[in-house]
Amino acid sequence: MAVALWSLRRIGAALLTLVVVSVLIFTSVRLMPGDYIDLVLGPLATEAQRAQAVAESGLDDPVVTQYFHWIFGVLTGDLGYSFVSNVSVSDEFAARLPVTATIALLTIVVTLLVGIPLGFVAALRSEGSAGAVGRIISALGISIPEFLLAGVVVFTVSTLGLGVSVGRFAPFSVDPGRFFGSLVLPVTVLAVGCVAVVARNTRDAVMNVLVEPHVQAAVARGETPWFIVRHHVLRNAAAPILTIVGALVAVLLGGTVIVEFVFNIPGMGSYLQTALGRRDYAIVQSAVLLAAIVFIVASLLVDLIANALDPRLRLTGGSRR
Amino acid sequence: MHTAARAGVAFTAVAVLALTGCAAGASPDTEPTQDEVAPGFLAVSDDAFDGGGDLVVQVDYDTAEASGLDPQGAATARSWMLEGLSYETLTTIDENLDVAPSLATSWETPSATEYVFTLADDAVFSNGRAMTAADVVGSLQRLLDTPTTWTGQLGPIASIEETGDLEVTVTLSEPYAPFLAALANTPAAVLPMAEIESGEVDITTEMVGTGPLVATAHRQDEEWTFAPNEHHPDAASLGFSTLTIDIVGDEATRAAALRDGSADFAVLNSIDSAELLANAKDVTVVGQRNTDFHYLMINSLTGDEALQDQDVRFAINSAIDRDAINELAFGGSTAATGVTPAGLPDACVAEDLPSAARDVAAAKAVIDEIGGLELDLVVYTDEPVLAQIAQVMQQNLAEIGVTVEIQQVDYATYSAAVYGSPADFDLALSWFAGYADPAMVTTWWNPEVAGFSAVFMKGSDELDGLIADGYSTEPGADRAAVFEKLCAVADEQSEMVPLVLRPSTIGWNTASLSPTLSSDEGYGNFLRYITQFRAS
């Protein structure tokens, strides 16, 4: 019962957050300097042309009306139309979201497969030179910004002629091989930082568990290191690791904007960036709302899973005391 | 996020440039070549080069017009170029920026206000219908009846008449020297008027012209694909089978595509890319001269109060070192200009402008008299060279006691600050398309005509009169004298201050493409000679 109540409260909070976020997004976008009319019509346009464009785009409605029109559309699956291309935003999302989701999922898979084992190794061998090297590599990985790494990768790959072309994306339905081939570099660039973060946090989490009394007692009982890791460390270290993975979703949302731009991948990130530059409201609002939903849902899932793994969190409101 | 990403990309470009310099040992003064292989041409396609392949071109941004693909609503050079692949105009411009025949094979001017055009008899729209004189009349009339940015450039047209099966006569209400040059740009394209009027063709979503190519697909901000217009006279001799135009926002990625062969031809913008690609195998980078030019706006209406004083504005103007801008921002590849773009016939000489004497001491005295000055200078991030120009100007103006704070913002923010009412800036940088006749761009110095400039400049009756004189005076010594005076008055008033011409940096892969590229361009159409390109 307590679990159900806690979960319901958590879900209710998430929904309320989404409503607030939607208002903030809509307001923020409208408060940005410059608008679509100025940009697309250009400074040479006449007042009559501007008035016509404003009327055609619905921007002459009261802002509150525009908000409810948008929200109603979102709830019914109609995200509106791009001012520039007049193409349905929903259709564009349907084409682009799988691309970005694939990049994000592959990045997370690579991160988990590489980052967690690295973190464990670093924790279990923290005293040796391997631990020091791991810390240095991890610090480097965290420090290098995606845009810098992406630029270096683009330059290096095109210069060395490794047989990988930059920026020749093909949809999965057209050429699956080229689709995944074009994602190798973006995923690699994104994974570098994520792996470093996860490895670092896994190491810290594991080391924190290793000094707890019940682990010390297990050592005193003469249990083998592998047994101790499996039975005493893994479960206790899982919650903080999960939390970090949830936070990485936010990092990935920002990172994909950069890698999609640099590697010319037609995903959500590059779509949002171009739309933002043109103040193409329908796209910006919906894309940012989607990003917020992804982040909130990811956080919610992480909390729910972490609580399932570690019941103590329910008693402390989510924090480890 | 947008700004951060752009800043990131800019930082990346710098980092990559630094790395390239180390890796390739490129000279820091490597510049895109402007050497001609033939008079007026940076490149001439080789007939012996294998043709028939797919031609892949990468450009930095796409069309984005409220009028969709309607060429009459095209207001940016990129739209002119892209839509110009499918549409043709009565006249065109040649490699010397002179007006040349196109859909009009010849013309006569019985008087200074009358133009009689003889039309090509082999022009066929991509839907298979032959072009008629009625299409020409209807297209020009449509441009007059539904005013767009380009309508004003056509001048004072009194009538457009079909005077023969393949003959059209245009009568002006008064002499207008740029008329033929104005007809040479995409917004004056000949449209399939019968189909438009019947509703058979929606010209805002479909391109149906007499041009050499037909757009077969377009995804906004991603890609265009074109196929040959089988009805075009050059269809059989085209040196490629399809044309793909990829929209690739990042300059370093376009450079990489040239290097790894995934693009045959690319617009590079930055002269730094020549250095980036200096040692790349099979890649040539050239600098195409343009009549476009950068200019400084000095807000005399709502900027710092001191800027209402013409002497203060002129002091700022005269402190700017165009040669330093040319050297530091363009590697010496451009030239100073007045209001009329340098290089066009009868254009004024920048070195003869009142501000060219560059008396720094006199300028400093003016600024000292008002106790110094602190100004903001707004530039937009889409055009990185603007920031470089701004930095040179910042140093120039510091010499006369003007402290300049450079503000780099995205174009939307820039647009709101500069063109909003009231305008919210002291100084701002931008560029104008220079077109192919020196009189055309002068219009923008008349706030009543330009509109957009009325929020930050007053203009003057004297200047407006000279602008009108420039339009109505026939090319030659008299017109040159008008322009000399016009440039001088605009220079003294210093509300919009021309700086230097804005060259294009263009690269191609010599292993996969043999292009034809003129040395000069007036409408930003670097694919003007696309029918001569040969791609393997």
mmCIF file with all atom_site columns, N, CA, C and O in Angstrom, chain A residues 79-113:
data_model
loop_
_atom_site.group_PDB
_atom_site.id
_atom_site.type_symbol
_atom_site.label_atom_id
_atom_site.label_alt_id
_atom_site.label_comp_id
_atom_site.label_asym_id
_atom_site.label_entity_id
_atom_site.label_seq_id
_atom_site.pdbx_PDB_ins_code
_atom_site.Cartn_x
_atom_site.Cartn_y
_atom_site.Cartn_z
_atom_site.occupancy
_atom_site.B_iso_or_equiv
_atom_site.pdbx_formal_charge
_atom_site.auth_seq_id
_atom_site.auth_comp_id
_atom_site.auth_asym_id
_atom_site.auth_atom_id
_atom_site.pdbx_PDB_model_num
ATOM 1   N N  . LEU A 1 79  ? 0.584  18.404 -33.459 1.00 0.00 ? 79  LEU A N  1
ATOM 2   C CA . LEU A 1 79  ? 1.591  19.345 -32.939 1.00 0.00 ? 79  LEU A CA 1
ATOM 3   C C  . LEU A 1 79  ? 1.689  20.611 -33.795 1.00 0.00 ? 79  LEU A C  1
ATOM 4   O O  . LEU A 1 79  ? 2.566  21.435 -33.579 1.00 0.00 ? 79  LEU A O  1
ATOM 5   N N  . GLY A 1 80  ? 0.826  20.760 -34.743 1.00 0.00 ? 80  GLY A N  1
ATOM 6   C CA . GLY A 1 80  ? 0.841  21.968 -35.573 1.00 0.00 ? 80  GLY A CA 1
ATOM 7   C C  . GLY A 1 80  ? 1.712  21.804 -36.799 1.00 0.00 ? 80  GLY A C  1
ATOM 8   O O  . GLY A 1 80  ? 2.148  20.689 -37.128 1.00 0.00 ? 80  GLY A O  1
ATOM 9   N N  . TYR A 1 81  ? 1.975  22.923 -37.452 1.00 0.00 ? 81  TYR A N  1
ATOM 10  C CA . TYR A 1 81  ? 2.740  22.926 -38.701 1.00 0.00 ? 81  TYR A CA 1
ATOM 11  C C  . TYR A 1 81  ? 3.928  23.874 -38.595 1.00 0.00 ? 81  TYR A C  1
ATOM 12  O O  . TYR A 1 81  ? 3.859  24.893 -37.917 1.00 0.00 ? 81  TYR A O  1
ATOM 13  N N  . SER A 1 82  ? 4.976  23.512 -39.299 1.00 0.00 ? 82  SER A N  1
ATOM 14  C CA . SER A 1 82  ? 6.129  24.405 -39.362 1.00 0.00 ? 82  SER A CA 1
ATOM 15  C C  . SER A 1 82  ? 5.743  25.651 -40.148 1.00 0.00 ? 82  SER A C  1
ATOM 16  O O  . SER A 1 82  ? 5.158  25.552 -41.224 1.00 0.00 ? 82  SER A O  1
ATOM 17  N N  . PHE A 1 83  ? 6.067  26.821 -39.615 1.00 0.00 ? 83  PHE A N  1
ATOM 18  C CA . PHE A 1 83  ? 5.799  28.059 -40.342 1.00 0.00 ? 83  PHE A CA 1
ATOM 19  C C  . PHE A 1 83  ? 6.567  28.089 -41.663 1.00 0.00 ? 83  PHE A C  1
ATOM 20  O O  . PHE A 1 83  ? 6.114  28.638 -42.648 1.00 0.00 ? 83  PHE A O  1
ATOM 21  N N  . VAL A 1 84  ? 7.773  27.499 -41.642 1.00 0.00 ? 84  VAL A N  1
ATOM 22  C CA . VAL A 1 84  ? 8.661  27.622 -42.794 1.00 0.00 ? 84  VAL A CA 1
ATOM 23  C C  . VAL A 1 84  ? 8.307  26.626 -43.898 1.00 0.00 ? 84  VAL A C  1
ATOM 24  O O  . VAL A 1 84  ? 8.104  26.993 -45.046 1.00 0.00 ? 84  VAL A O  1
ATOM 25  N N  . SER A 1 85  ? 8.214  25.345 -43.537 1.00 0.00 ? 85  SER A N  1
ATOM 26  C CA . SER A 1 85  ? 7.984  24.328 -44.564 1.00 0.00 ? 85  SER A CA 1
ATOM 27  C C  . SER A 1 85  ? 6.510  23.986 -44.727 1.00 0.00 ? 85  SER A C  1
ATOM 28  O O  . SER A 1 85  ? 6.132  23.331 -45.690 1.00 0.00 ? 85  SER A O  1
ATOM 29  N N  . ASN A 1 86  ? 5.683  24.397 -43.769 1.00 0.00 ? 86  ASN A N  1
ATOM 30  C CA . ASN A 1 86  ? 4.263  24.068 -43.757 1.00 0.00 ? 86  ASN A CA 1
ATOM 31  C C  . ASN A 1 86  ? 4.031  22.566 -43.668 1.00 0.00 ? 86  ASN A C  1
ATOM 32  O O  . ASN A 1 86  ? 2.970  22.066 -44.039 1.00 0.00 ? 86  ASN A O  1
ATOM 33  N N  . VAL A 1 87  ? 5.029  21.849 -43.188 1.00 0.00 ? 87  VAL A N  1
ATOM 34  C CA . VAL A 1 87  ? 4.920  20.404 -43.014 1.00 0.00 ? 87  VAL A CA 1
ATOM 35  C C  . VAL A 1 87  ? 4.479  20.125 -41.577 1.00 0.00 ? 87  VAL A C  1
ATOM 36  O O  . VAL A 1 87  ? 4.853  20.845 -40.648 1.00 0.00 ? 87  VAL A O  1
ATOM 37  N N  . SER A 1 88  ? 3.680  19.081 -41.401 1.00 0.00 ? 88  SER A N  1
ATOM 38  C CA . SER A 1 88  ? 3.184  18.716 -40.071 1.00 0.00 ? 88  SER A CA 1
ATOM 39  C C  . SER A 1 88  ? 4.349  18.389 -39.131 1.00 0.00 ? 88  SER A C  1
ATOM 40  O O  . SER A 1 88  ? 5.214  17.577 -39.459 1.00 0.00 ? 88  SER A O  1
ATOM 41  N N  . VAL A 1 89  ? 4.324  19.024 -37.972 1.00 0.00 ? 89  VAL A N  1
ATOM 42  C CA . VAL A 1 89  ? 5.387  18.773 -36.985 1.00 0.00 ? 89  VAL A CA 1
ATOM 43  C C  . VAL A 1 89  ? 5.317  17.321 -36.515 1.00 0.00 ? 89  VAL A C  1
ATOM 44  O O  . VAL A 1 89  ? 6.339  16.673 -36.299 1.00 0.00 ? 89  VAL A O  1
ATOM 45  N N  . SER A 1 90  ? 4.108  16.791 -36.395 1.00 0.00 ? 90  SER A N  1
ATOM 46  C CA . SER A 1 90  ? 3.959  15.388 -35.963 1.00 0.00 ? 90  SER A CA 1
ATOM 47  C C  . SER A 1 90  ? 4.643  14.455 -36.957 1.00 0.00 ? 90  SER A C  1
ATOM 48  O O  . SER A 1 90  ? 5.336  13.506 -36.561 1.00 0.00 ? 90  SER A O  1
ATOM 49  N N  . ASP A 1 91  ? 4.452  14.732 -38.249 1.00 0.00 ? 91  ASP A N  1
ATOM 50  C CA . ASP A 1 91  ? 5.083  13.883 -39.272 1.00 0.00 ? 91  ASP A CA 1
ATOM 51  C C  . ASP A 1 91  ? 6.602  13.967 -39.185 1.00 0.00 ? 91  ASP A C  1
ATOM 52  O O  . ASP A 1 91  ? 7.315  12.961 -39.329 1.00 0.00 ? 91  ASP A O  1
ATOM 53  N N  . GLU A 1 92  ? 7.084  15.189 -38.981 1.00 0.00 ? 92  GLU A N  1
ATOM 54  C CA . GLU A 1 92  ? 8.543  15.361 -38.873 1.00 0.00 ? 92  GLU A CA 1
ATOM 55  C C  . GLU A 1 92  ? 9.074  14.631 -37.647 1.00 0.00 ? 92  GLU A C  1
ATOM 56  O O  . GLU A 1 92  ? 10.116 13.990 -37.697 1.00 0.00 ? 92  GLU A O  1
ATOM 57  N N  . PHE A 1 93  ? 8.334  14.740 -36.533 1.00 0.00 ? 93  PHE A N  1
ATOM 58  C CA . PHE A 1 93  ? 8.757  14.043 -35.320 1.00 0.00 ? 93  PHE A CA 1
ATOM 59  C C  . PHE A 1 93  ? 8.783  12.534 -35.569 1.00 0.00 ? 93  PHE A C  1
ATOM 60  O O  . PHE A 1 93  ? 9.688  11.829 -35.120 1.00 0.00 ? 93  PHE A O  1
ATOM 61  N N  . ALA A 1 94  ? 7.766  12.057 -36.273 1.00 0.00 ? 94  ALA A N  1
ATOM 62  C CA . ALA A 1 94  ? 7.694  10.610 -36.528 1.00 0.00 ? 94  ALA A CA 1
ATOM 63  C C  . ALA A 1 94  ? 8.905  10.139 -37.329 1.00 0.00 ? 94  ALA A C  1
ATOM 64  O O  . ALA A 1 94  ? 9.387  9.016  -37.134 1.00 0.00 ? 94  ALA A O  1
ATOM 65  N N  . ALA A 1 95  ? 9.395  10.999 -38.214 1.00 0.00 ? 95  ALA A N  1
ATOM 66  C CA . ALA A 1 95  ? 10.552 10.616 -39.026 1.00 0.00 ? 95  ALA A CA 1
ATOM 67  C C  . ALA A 1 95  ? 11.862 10.791 -38.263 1.00 0.00 ? 95  ALA A C  1
ATOM 68  O O  . ALA A 1 95  ? 12.814 10.033 -38.463 1.00 0.00 ? 95  ALA A O  1
ATOM 69  N N  . ARG A 1 96  ? 11.907 11.787 -37.402 1.00 0.00 ? 96  ARG A N  1
ATOM 70  C CA . ARG A 1 96  ? 13.175 12.146 -36.762 1.00 0.00 ? 96  ARG A CA 1
ATOM 71  C C  . ARG A 1 96  ? 13.393 11.517 -35.395 1.00 0.00 ? 96  ARG A C  1
ATOM 72  O O  . ARG A 1 96  ? 14.533 11.260 -35.000 1.00 0.00 ? 96  ARG A O  1
ATOM 73  N N  . LEU A 1 97  ? 12.295 11.321 -34.672 1.00 0.00 ? 97  LEU A N  1
ATOM 74  C CA . LEU A 1 97  ? 12.432 10.794 -33.316 1.00 0.00 ? 97  LEU A CA 1
ATOM 75  C C  . LEU A 1 97  ? 13.146 9.440  -33.285 1.00 0.00 ? 97  LEU A C  1
ATOM 76  O O  . LEU A 1 97  ? 14.026 9.227  -32.432 1.00 0.00 ? 97  LEU A O  1
ATOM 77  N N  . PRO A 1 98  ? 12.821 8.520  -34.197 1.00 0.00 ? 98  PRO A N  1
ATOM 78  C CA . PRO A 1 98  ? 13.529 7.232  -34.167 1.00 0.00 ? 98  PRO A CA 1
ATOM 79  C C  . PRO A 1 98  ? 15.043 7.388  -34.352 1.00 0.00 ? 98  PRO A C  1
ATOM 80  O O  . PRO A 1 98  ? 15.817 6.616  -33.786 1.00 0.00 ? 98  PRO A O  1
ATOM 81  N N  . VAL A 1 99  ? 15.431 8.371  -35.136 1.00 0.00 ? 99  VAL A N  1
ATOM 82  C CA . VAL A 1 99  ? 16.866 8.581  -35.362 1.00 0.00 ? 99  VAL A CA 1
ATOM 83  C C  . VAL A 1 99  ? 17.541 9.006  -34.063 1.00 0.00 ? 99  VAL A C  1
ATOM 84  O O  . VAL A 1 99  ? 18.550 8.423  -33.636 1.00 0.00 ? 99  VAL A O  1
ATOM 85  N N  . THR A 1 100 ? 16.954 10.022 -33.419 1.00 0.00 ? 100 THR A N  1
ATOM 86  C CA . THR A 1 100 ? 17.539 10.513 -32.168 1.00 0.00 ? 100 THR A CA 1
ATOM 87  C C  . THR A 1 100 ? 17.450 9.451  -31.071 1.00 0.00 ? 100 THR A C  1
ATOM 88  O O  . THR A 1 100 ? 18.384 9.274  -30.288 1.00 0.00 ? 100 THR A O  1
ATOM 89  N N  . ALA A 1 101 ? 16.309 8.747  -31.039 1.00 0.00 ? 101 ALA A N  1
ATOM 90  C CA . ALA A 1 101 ? 16.146 7.710  -30.015 1.00 0.00 ? 101 ALA A CA 1
ATOM 91  C C  . ALA A 1 101 ? 17.185 6.611  -30.211 1.00 0.00 ? 101 ALA A C  1
ATOM 92  O O  . ALA A 1 101 ? 17.734 6.084  -29.233 1.00 0.00 ? 101 ALA A O  1
ATOM 93  N N  . THR A 1 102 ? 17.457 6.283  -31.467 1.00 0.00 ? 102 THR A N  1
ATOM 94  C CA . THR A 1 102 ? 18.474 5.252  -31.733 1.00 0.00 ? 102 THR A CA 1
ATOM 95  C C  . THR A 1 102 ? 19.842 5.709  -31.241 1.00 0.00 ? 102 THR A C  1
ATOM 96  O O  . THR A 1 102 ? 20.574 4.946  -30.616 1.00 0.00 ? 102 THR A O  1
ATOM 97  N N  . ILE A 1 103 ? 20.165 6.972  -31.532 1.00 0.00 ? 103 ILE A N  1
ATOM 98  C CA . ILE A 1 103 ? 21.446 7.513  -31.059 1.00 0.00 ? 103 ILE A CA 1
ATOM 99  C C  . ILE A 1 103 ? 21.508 7.437  -29.533 1.00 0.00 ? 103 ILE A C  1
ATOM 100 O O  . ILE A 1 103 ? 22.498 6.977  -28.948 1.00 0.00 ? 103 ILE A O  1
ATOM 101 N N  . ALA A 1 104 ? 20.429 7.880  -28.876 1.00 0.00 ? 104 ALA A N  1
ATOM 102 C CA . ALA A 1 104 ? 20.423 7.912  -27.411 1.00 0.00 ? 104 ALA A CA 1
ATOM 103 C C  . ALA A 1 104 ? 20.494 6.500  -26.837 1.00 0.00 ? 104 ALA A C  1
ATOM 104 O O  . ALA A 1 104 ? 21.266 6.237  -25.898 1.00 0.00 ? 104 ALA A O  1
ATOM 105 N N  . LEU A 1 105 ? 19.705 5.592  -27.403 1.00 0.00 ? 105 LEU A N  1
ATOM 106 C CA . LEU A 1 105 ? 19.698 4.221  -26.877 1.00 0.00 ? 105 LEU A CA 1
ATOM 107 C C  . LEU A 1 105 ? 21.046 3.535  -27.058 1.00 0.00 ? 105 LEU A C  1
ATOM 108 O O  . LEU A 1 105 ? 21.555 2.897  -26.134 1.00 0.00 ? 105 LEU A O  1
ATOM 109 N N  . LEU A 1 106 ? 21.606 3.683  -28.261 1.00 0.00 ? 106 LEU A N  1
ATOM 110 C CA . LEU A 1 106 ? 22.922 3.079  -28.496 1.00 0.00 ? 106 LEU A CA 1
ATOM 111 C C  . LEU A 1 106 ? 23.953 3.653  -27.542 1.00 0.00 ? 106 LEU A C  1
ATOM 112 O O  . LEU A 1 106 ? 24.820 2.937  -27.025 1.00 0.00 ? 106 LEU A O  1
ATOM 113 N N  . THR A 1 107 ? 23.856 4.954  -27.319 1.00 0.00 ? 107 THR A N  1
ATOM 114 C CA . THR A 1 107 ? 24.809 5.598  -26.407 1.00 0.00 ? 107 THR A CA 1
ATOM 115 C C  . THR A 1 107 ? 24.655 5.038  -24.994 1.00 0.00 ? 107 THR A C  1
ATOM 116 O O  . THR A 1 107 ? 25.648 4.751  -24.314 1.00 0.00 ? 107 THR A O  1
ATOM 117 N N  . ILE A 1 108 ? 23.412 4.873  -24.559 1.00 0.00 ? 108 ILE A N  1
ATOM 118 C CA . ILE A 1 108 ? 23.187 4.351  -23.206 1.00 0.00 ? 108 ILE A CA 1
ATOM 119 C C  . ILE A 1 108 ? 23.663 2.895  -23.102 1.00 0.00 ? 108 ILE A C  1
ATOM 120 O O  . ILE A 1 108 ? 24.293 2.503  -22.108 1.00 0.00 ? 108 ILE A O  1
ATOM 121 N N  . VAL A 1 109 ? 23.390 2.128  -24.134 1.00 0.00 ? 109 VAL A N  1
ATOM 122 C CA . VAL A 1 109 ? 23.840 0.721  -24.115 1.00 0.00 ? 109 VAL A CA 1
ATOM 123 C C  . VAL A 1 109 ? 25.367 0.650  -24.016 1.00 0.00 ? 109 VAL A C  1
ATOM 124 O O  . VAL A 1 109 ? 25.921 -0.070 -23.178 1.00 0.00 ? 109 VAL A O  1
ATOM 125 N N  . VAL A 1 110 ? 26.020 1.439  -24.876 1.00 0.00 ? 110 VAL A N  1
ATOM 126 C CA . VAL A 1 110 ? 27.491 1.463  -24.847 1.00 0.00 ? 110 VAL A CA 1
ATOM 127 C C  . VAL A 1 110 ? 27.970 1.932  -23.474 1.00 0.00 ? 110 VAL A C  1
ATOM 128 O O  . VAL A 1 110 ? 28.909 1.370  -22.885 1.00 0.00 ? 110 VAL A O  1
ATOM 129 N N  . THR A 1 111 ? 27.296 2.951  -22.957 1.00 0.00 ? 111 THR A N  1
ATOM 130 C CA . THR A 1 111 ? 27.683 3.506  -21.657 1.00 0.00 ? 111 THR A CA 1
ATOM 131 C C  . THR A 1 111 ? 27.583 2.457  -20.557 1.00 0.00 ? 111 THR A C  1
ATOM 132 O O  . THR A 1 111 ? 28.498 2.311  -19.728 1.00 0.00 ? 111 THR A O  1
ATOM 133 N N  . LEU A 1 112 ? 26.463 1.736  -20.544 1.00 0.00 ? 112 LEU A N  1
ATOM 134 C CA . LEU A 1 112 ? 26.279 0.741  -19.480 1.00 0.00 ? 112 LEU A CA 1
ATOM 135 C C  . LEU A 1 112 ? 27.256 -0.425 -19.640 1.00 0.00 ? 112 LEU A C  1
ATOM 136 O O  . LEU A 1 112 ? 27.843 -0.887 -18.650 1.00 0.00 ? 112 LEU A O  1
ATOM 137 N N  . LEU A 1 113 ? 27.428 -0.867 -20.882 1.00 0.00 ? 113 LEU A N  1
ATOM 138 C CA . LEU A 1 113 ? 28.300 -2.017 -21.118 1.00 0.00 ? 113 LEU A CA 1
ATOM 139 C C  . LEU A 1 113 ? 29.761 -1.714 -20.812 1.00 0.00 ? 113 LEU A C  1
ATOM 140 O O  . LEU A 1 113 ? 30.512 -2.592 -20.389 1.00 0.00 ? 113 LEU A O  1
#
